[in-house]
Tab-separated table of C-alpha atoms in Angstrom:
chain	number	residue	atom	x	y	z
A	17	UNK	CA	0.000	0.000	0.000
A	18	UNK	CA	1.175	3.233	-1.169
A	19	UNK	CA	2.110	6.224	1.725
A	20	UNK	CA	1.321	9.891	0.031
A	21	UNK	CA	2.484	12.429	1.494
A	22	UNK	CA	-0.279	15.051	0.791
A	23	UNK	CA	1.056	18.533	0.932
A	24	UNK	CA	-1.880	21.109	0.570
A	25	UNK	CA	-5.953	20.856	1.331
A	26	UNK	CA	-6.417	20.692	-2.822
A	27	UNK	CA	-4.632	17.958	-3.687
A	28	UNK	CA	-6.189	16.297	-0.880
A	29	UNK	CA	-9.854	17.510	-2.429
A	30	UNK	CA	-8.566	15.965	-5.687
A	31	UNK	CA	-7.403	12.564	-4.516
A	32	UNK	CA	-10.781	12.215	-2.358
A	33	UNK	CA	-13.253	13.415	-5.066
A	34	UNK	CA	-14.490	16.160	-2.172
A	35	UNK	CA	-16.352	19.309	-3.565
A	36	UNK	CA	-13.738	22.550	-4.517
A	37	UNK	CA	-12.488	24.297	-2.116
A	38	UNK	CA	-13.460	28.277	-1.115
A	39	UNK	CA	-9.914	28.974	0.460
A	40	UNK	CA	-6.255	27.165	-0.105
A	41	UNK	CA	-6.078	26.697	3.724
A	42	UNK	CA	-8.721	25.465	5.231
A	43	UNK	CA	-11.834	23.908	4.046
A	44	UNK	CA	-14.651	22.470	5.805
A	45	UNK	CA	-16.825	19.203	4.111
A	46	UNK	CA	-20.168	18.683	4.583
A	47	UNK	CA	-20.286	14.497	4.151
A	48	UNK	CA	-23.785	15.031	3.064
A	49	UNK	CA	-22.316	16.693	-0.337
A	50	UNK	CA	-20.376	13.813	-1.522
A	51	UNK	CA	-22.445	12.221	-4.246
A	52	UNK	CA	-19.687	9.745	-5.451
A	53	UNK	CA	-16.588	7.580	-4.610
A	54	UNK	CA	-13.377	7.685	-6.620
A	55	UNK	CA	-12.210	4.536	-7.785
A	56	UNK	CA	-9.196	4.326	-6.065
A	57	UNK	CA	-7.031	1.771	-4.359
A	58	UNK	CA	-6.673	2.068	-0.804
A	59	UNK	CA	-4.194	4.867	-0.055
A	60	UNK	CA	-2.578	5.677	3.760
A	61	UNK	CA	-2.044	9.847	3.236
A	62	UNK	CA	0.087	11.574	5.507
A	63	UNK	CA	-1.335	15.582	5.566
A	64	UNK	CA	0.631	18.564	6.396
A	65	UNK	CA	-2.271	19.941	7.798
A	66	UNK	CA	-4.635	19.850	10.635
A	67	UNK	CA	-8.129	17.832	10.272
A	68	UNK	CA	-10.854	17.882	12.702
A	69	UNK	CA	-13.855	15.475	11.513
A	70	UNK	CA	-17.023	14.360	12.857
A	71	UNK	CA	-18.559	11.211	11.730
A	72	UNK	CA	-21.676	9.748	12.005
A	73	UNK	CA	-23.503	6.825	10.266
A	74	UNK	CA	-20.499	5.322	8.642
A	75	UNK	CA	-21.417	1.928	6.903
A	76	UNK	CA	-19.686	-1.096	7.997
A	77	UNK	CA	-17.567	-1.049	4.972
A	78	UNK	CA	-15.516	2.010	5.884
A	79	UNK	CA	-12.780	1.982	8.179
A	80	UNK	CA	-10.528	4.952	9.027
A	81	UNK	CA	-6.893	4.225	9.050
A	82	UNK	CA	-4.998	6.313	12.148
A	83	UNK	CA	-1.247	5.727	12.576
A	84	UNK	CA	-1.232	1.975	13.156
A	85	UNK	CA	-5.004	1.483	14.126
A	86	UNK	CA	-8.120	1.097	12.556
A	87	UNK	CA	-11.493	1.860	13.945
A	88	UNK	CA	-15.054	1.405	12.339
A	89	UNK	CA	-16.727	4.298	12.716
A	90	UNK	CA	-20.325	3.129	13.082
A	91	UNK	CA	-21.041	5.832	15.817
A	92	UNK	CA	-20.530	9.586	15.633
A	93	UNK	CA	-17.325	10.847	17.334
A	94	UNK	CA	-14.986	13.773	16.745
A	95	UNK	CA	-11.564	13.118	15.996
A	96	UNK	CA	-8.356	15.273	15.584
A	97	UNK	CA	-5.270	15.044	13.269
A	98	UNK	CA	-2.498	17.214	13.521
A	99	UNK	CA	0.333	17.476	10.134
A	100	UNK	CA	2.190	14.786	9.418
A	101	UNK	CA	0.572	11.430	10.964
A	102	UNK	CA	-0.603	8.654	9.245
A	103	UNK	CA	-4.079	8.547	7.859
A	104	UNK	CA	-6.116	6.219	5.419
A	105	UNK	CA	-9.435	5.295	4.704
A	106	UNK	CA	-10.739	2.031	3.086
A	107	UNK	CA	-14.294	1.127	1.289
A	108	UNK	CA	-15.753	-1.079	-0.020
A	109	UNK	CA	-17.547	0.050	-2.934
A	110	UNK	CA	-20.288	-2.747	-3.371
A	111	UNK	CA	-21.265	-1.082	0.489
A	112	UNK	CA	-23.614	2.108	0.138
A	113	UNK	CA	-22.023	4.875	2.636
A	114	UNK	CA	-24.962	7.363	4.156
A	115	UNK	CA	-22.378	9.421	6.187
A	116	UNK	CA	-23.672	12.585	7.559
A	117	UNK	CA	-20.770	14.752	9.421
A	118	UNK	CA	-18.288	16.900	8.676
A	119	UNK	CA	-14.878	17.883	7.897
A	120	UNK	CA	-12.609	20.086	8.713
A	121	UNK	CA	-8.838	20.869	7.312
A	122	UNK	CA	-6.479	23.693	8.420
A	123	UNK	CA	-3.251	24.370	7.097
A	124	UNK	CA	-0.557	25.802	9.767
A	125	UNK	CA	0.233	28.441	7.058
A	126	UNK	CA	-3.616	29.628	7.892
A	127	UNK	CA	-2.148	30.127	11.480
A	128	UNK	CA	0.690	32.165	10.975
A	129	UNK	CA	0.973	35.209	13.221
A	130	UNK	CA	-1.844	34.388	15.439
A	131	UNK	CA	-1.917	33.598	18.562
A	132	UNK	CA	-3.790	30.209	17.769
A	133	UNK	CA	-0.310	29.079	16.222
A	134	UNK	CA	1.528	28.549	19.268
A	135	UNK	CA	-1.053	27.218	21.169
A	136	UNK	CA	-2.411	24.626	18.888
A	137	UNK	CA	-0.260	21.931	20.105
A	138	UNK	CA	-1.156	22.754	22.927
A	139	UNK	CA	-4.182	20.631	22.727
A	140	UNK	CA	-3.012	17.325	23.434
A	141	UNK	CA	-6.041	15.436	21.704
A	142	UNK	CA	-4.070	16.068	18.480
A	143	UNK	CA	-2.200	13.324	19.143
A	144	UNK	CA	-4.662	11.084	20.909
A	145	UNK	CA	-5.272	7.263	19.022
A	146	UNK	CA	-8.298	7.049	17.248
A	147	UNK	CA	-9.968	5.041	19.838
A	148	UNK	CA	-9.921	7.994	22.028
A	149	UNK	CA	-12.136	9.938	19.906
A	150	UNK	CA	-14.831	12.365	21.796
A	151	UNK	CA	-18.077	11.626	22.078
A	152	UNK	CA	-20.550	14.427	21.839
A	153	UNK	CA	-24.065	14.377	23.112
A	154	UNK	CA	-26.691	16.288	21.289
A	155	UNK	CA	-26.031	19.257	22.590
A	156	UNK	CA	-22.607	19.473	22.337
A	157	UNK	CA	-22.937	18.332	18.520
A	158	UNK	CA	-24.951	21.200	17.987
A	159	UNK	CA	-23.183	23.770	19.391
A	160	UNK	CA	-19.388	22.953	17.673
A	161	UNK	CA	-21.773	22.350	14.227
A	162	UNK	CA	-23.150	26.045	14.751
A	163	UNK	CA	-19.303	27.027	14.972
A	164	UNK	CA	-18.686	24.827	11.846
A	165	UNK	CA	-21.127	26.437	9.768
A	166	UNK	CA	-20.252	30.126	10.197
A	167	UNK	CA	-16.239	29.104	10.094
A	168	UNK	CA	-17.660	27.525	6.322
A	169	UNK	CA	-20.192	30.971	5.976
A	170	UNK	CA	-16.846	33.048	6.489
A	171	UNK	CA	-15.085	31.124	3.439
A	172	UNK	CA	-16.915	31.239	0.696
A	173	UNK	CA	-18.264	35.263	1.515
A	174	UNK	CA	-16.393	37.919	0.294
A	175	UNK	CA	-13.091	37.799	1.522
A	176	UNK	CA	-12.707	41.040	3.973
A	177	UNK	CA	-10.000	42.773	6.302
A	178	UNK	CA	-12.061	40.730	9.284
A	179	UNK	CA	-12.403	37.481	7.735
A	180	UNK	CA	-9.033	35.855	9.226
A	181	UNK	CA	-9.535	36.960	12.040
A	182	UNK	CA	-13.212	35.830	12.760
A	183	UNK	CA	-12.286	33.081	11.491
A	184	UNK	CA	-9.109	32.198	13.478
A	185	UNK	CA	-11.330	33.295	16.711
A	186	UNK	CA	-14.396	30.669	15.519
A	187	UNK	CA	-11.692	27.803	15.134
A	188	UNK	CA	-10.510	29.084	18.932
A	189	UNK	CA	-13.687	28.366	20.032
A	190	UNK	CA	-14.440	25.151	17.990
A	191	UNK	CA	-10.770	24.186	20.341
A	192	UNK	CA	-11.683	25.331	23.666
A	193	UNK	CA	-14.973	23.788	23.350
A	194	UNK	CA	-13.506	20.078	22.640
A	195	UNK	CA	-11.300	20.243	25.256
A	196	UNK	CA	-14.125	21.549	27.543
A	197	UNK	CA	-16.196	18.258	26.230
A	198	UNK	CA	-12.979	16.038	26.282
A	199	UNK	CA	-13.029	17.001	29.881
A	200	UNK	CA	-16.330	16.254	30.801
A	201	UNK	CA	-15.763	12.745	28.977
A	202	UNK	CA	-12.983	11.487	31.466
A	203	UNK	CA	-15.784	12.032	33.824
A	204	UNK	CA	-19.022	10.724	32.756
A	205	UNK	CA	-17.050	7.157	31.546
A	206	UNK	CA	-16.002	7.397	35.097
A	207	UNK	CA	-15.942	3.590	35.851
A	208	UNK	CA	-13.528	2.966	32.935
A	209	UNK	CA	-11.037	5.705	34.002
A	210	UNK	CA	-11.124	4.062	37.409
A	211	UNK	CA	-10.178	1.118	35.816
A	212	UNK	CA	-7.366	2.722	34.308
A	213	UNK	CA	-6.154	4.185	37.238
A	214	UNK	CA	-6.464	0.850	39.224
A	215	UNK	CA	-4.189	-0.731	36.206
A	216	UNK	CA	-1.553	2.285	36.521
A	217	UNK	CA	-1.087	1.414	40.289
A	218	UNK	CA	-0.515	-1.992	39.802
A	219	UNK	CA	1.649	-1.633	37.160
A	220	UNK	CA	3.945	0.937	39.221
A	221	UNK	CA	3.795	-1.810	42.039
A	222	UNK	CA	5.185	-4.671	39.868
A	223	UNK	CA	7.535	-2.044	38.230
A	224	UNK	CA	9.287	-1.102	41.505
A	225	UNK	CA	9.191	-4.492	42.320
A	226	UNK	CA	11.175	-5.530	39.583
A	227	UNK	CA	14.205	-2.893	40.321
A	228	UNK	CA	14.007	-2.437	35.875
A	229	UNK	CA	15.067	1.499	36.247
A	230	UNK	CA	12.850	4.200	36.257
A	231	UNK	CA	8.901	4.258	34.506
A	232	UNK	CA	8.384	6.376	31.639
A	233	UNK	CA	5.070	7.631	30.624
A	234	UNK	CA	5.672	6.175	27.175
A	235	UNK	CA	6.129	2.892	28.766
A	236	UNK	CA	2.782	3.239	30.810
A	237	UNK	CA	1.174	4.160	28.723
A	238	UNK	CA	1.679	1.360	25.961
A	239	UNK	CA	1.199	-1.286	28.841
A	240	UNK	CA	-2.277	0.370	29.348
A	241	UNK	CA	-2.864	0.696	25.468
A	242	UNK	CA	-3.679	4.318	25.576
A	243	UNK	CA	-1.777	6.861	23.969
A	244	UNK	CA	0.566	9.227	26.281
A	245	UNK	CA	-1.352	12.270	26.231
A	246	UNK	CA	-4.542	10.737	26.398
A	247	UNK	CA	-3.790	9.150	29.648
A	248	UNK	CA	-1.872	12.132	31.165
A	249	UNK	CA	-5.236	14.217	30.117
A	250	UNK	CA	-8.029	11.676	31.769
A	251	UNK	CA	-5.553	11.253	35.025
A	252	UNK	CA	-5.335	15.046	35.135
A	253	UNK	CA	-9.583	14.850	35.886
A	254	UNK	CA	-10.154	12.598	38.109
A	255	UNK	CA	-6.987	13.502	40.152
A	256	UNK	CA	-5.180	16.699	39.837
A	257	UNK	CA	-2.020	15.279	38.504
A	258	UNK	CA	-0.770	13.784	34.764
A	259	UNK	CA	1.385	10.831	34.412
A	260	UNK	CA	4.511	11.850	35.154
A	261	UNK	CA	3.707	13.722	38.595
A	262	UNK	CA	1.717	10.413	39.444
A	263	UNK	CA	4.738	8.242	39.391
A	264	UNK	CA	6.921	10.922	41.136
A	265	UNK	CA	3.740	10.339	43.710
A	266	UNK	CA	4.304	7.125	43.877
A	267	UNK	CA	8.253	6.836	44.113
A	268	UNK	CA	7.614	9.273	46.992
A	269	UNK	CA	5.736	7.093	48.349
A	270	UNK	CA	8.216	3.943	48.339
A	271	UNK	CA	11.232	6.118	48.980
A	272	UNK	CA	9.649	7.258	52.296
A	273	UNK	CA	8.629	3.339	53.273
A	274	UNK	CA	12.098	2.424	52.632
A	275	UNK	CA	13.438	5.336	54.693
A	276	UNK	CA	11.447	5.073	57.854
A	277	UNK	CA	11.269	1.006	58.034
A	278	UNK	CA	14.887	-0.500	56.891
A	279	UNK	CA	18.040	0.356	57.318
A	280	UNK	CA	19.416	0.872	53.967
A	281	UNK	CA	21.272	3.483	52.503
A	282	UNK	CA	20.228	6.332	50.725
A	283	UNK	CA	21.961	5.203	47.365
A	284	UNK	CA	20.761	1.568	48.418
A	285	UNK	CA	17.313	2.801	48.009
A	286	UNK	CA	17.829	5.037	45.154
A	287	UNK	CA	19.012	1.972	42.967
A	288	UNK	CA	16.480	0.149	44.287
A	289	UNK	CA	13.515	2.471	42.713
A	290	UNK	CA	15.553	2.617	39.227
A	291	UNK	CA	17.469	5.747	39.688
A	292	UNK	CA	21.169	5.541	37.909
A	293	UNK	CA	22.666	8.035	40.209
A	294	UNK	CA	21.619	8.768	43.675
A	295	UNK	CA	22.112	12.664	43.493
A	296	UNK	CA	19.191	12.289	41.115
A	297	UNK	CA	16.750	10.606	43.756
A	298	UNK	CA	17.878	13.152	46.478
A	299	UNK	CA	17.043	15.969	44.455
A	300	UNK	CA	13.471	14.591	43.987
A	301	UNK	CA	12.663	13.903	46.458
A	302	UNK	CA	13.772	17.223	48.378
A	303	UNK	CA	11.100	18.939	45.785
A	304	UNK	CA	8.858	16.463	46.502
A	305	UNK	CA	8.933	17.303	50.441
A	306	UNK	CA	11.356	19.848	51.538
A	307	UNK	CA	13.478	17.131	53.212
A	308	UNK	CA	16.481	15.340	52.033
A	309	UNK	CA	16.049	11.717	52.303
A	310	UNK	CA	18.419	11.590	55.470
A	311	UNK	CA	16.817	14.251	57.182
A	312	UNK	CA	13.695	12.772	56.471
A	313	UNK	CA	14.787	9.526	58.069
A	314	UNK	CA	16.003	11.528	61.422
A	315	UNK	CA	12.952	13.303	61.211
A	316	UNK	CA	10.890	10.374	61.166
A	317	UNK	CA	12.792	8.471	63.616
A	318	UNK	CA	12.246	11.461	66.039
A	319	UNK	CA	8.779	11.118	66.314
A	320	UNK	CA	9.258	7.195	67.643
């Protein structure tokens, strides 16, 4: 299977048979519009652009291609894409597609000199695996698709000294608005986060019990099969603190057990935990809680 590495919003128009774009930078699709299929083999694109899509009604014989996973999209869900990862879509052609949704693709150039340009990858769910989509109720469907349709309005009017800017400030709110929703998400499927969290602690548990040097949230995370940012985002809701402060938590934790009920040395203990070089695990653990780890240890040994 052929990888093309799609360089502006036309050519991707062209290769998809989608409707003519208003503007060479971003372009919104209404799925509703697209009469026809192109005849082509199955292609995995890689866009330098940004595309935000909502899809509903997708017939079994579509799947969406994302990095290295594929996901039927038989439900509606919002997805995000940011430049440069994989994406592909098969179909069957003998399968009739009734897809209602939308489409949305923004080219960084679009961005330049705004302040939405730094702070776009900001959003972490840019990088989130398919099958950590949003889910949108009613509601929230409606209010992002009012957003879509005047951010479409402003590109095909008359192009003005305000249009950039109106739209640059519609696409803001189209952001804040998902992660708003993306929020509320790691909260309403509370149950499975739980379950997520109760995996991440028993992972850290074997992992300090196995003395293999110290986590990394890249390592979690593919152990829980959930991408980085996704699980740094849902822990940040239902406790305060991403991935990486978590573990810290939890070395913490461990450090101070070892401290107050054996007899080994600091650099014992450091080793122990995964740290290569003791100074390392001091210096944590003095931000962690104002104490080196000795004076912790007379500290603690005070109060018995």
């Amino acid at each position: 299977m052929q990888v093309y590495n799609v360089k502006s919003i036309s050519e991707l128009h062209q290769l998809r048979g989608l409707p003519l774009t208003g503007h060479p930078l971003i372009s919104v699709v209404q799925f509703e519009t697209i009469t026809d299929v192109p005849a082509f083999e199955p292609k995995v694109l890689v866009p330098d652009f940004y595309m935000i899509a909502l899809k509903q009604n997708f017939a079994k014989g579509v799947k969406v291609k994302y990095g290295q996973q594929e996901y039927d999209f038989d439900a509606g869900v919002l997805s995000f894409m940011a430049p440069g990862q994989l994406f592909g879509m098969e179909i069957d052609r003998q399968t009739l597609i009734n897809a209602k949704g939308w489409m949305m693709m923004v080219h960084p150039d679009f961005l330049w000199n705004t302040s939405l340009a730094k702070k776009m990858r900001q959003y972490a769910f840019f990088d989130y695996a398919v099958n950590e989509a949003l889910f949108l109720s009613d509601k929230e469907e409606n209010t992002l698709m009012q957003l879509v349709n005047n951010i479409e309005q402003e590109i095909h009017a008359n192009i003005d000294s305000f249009s950039h800017n109106i739209i640059i400030s519609l696409l803001e709110s189209l952001l804040n608005y998902s992660e708003r929703f993306y929020q509320r998400q790691f909260l309403t499927r509370r149950k499975s986060s739980h379950q997520l969290l109760e995996q991440l602690d028993t992972l850290l548990e074997e992992h300090f019990k196995s003395v293999a040097g110290l986590p990394t949230v890249s390592s979690i995370a593919t152990q829980l099969h959930v991408s980085a940012d996704y699980l740094s985002g849902m822990l940040k809701a239902l406790t305060g603190l991403n991935t990486q402060q978590l573990i810290h938590e939890k070395l913490i934790e461990k450090a101070k057990l070892q401290l107050s009920t054996t007899s080994l040395s600091v650099s014992e203990i450091a080793y122990q935990l995964g740290f290569e070089h003791p100074q390392s695990f001091s210096k944590l653990f003095k931000t962690k809680t104002n104490l080196s780890p000795l004076a912790f240890r007379q500290s603690f040994h005070k109060l018995f």
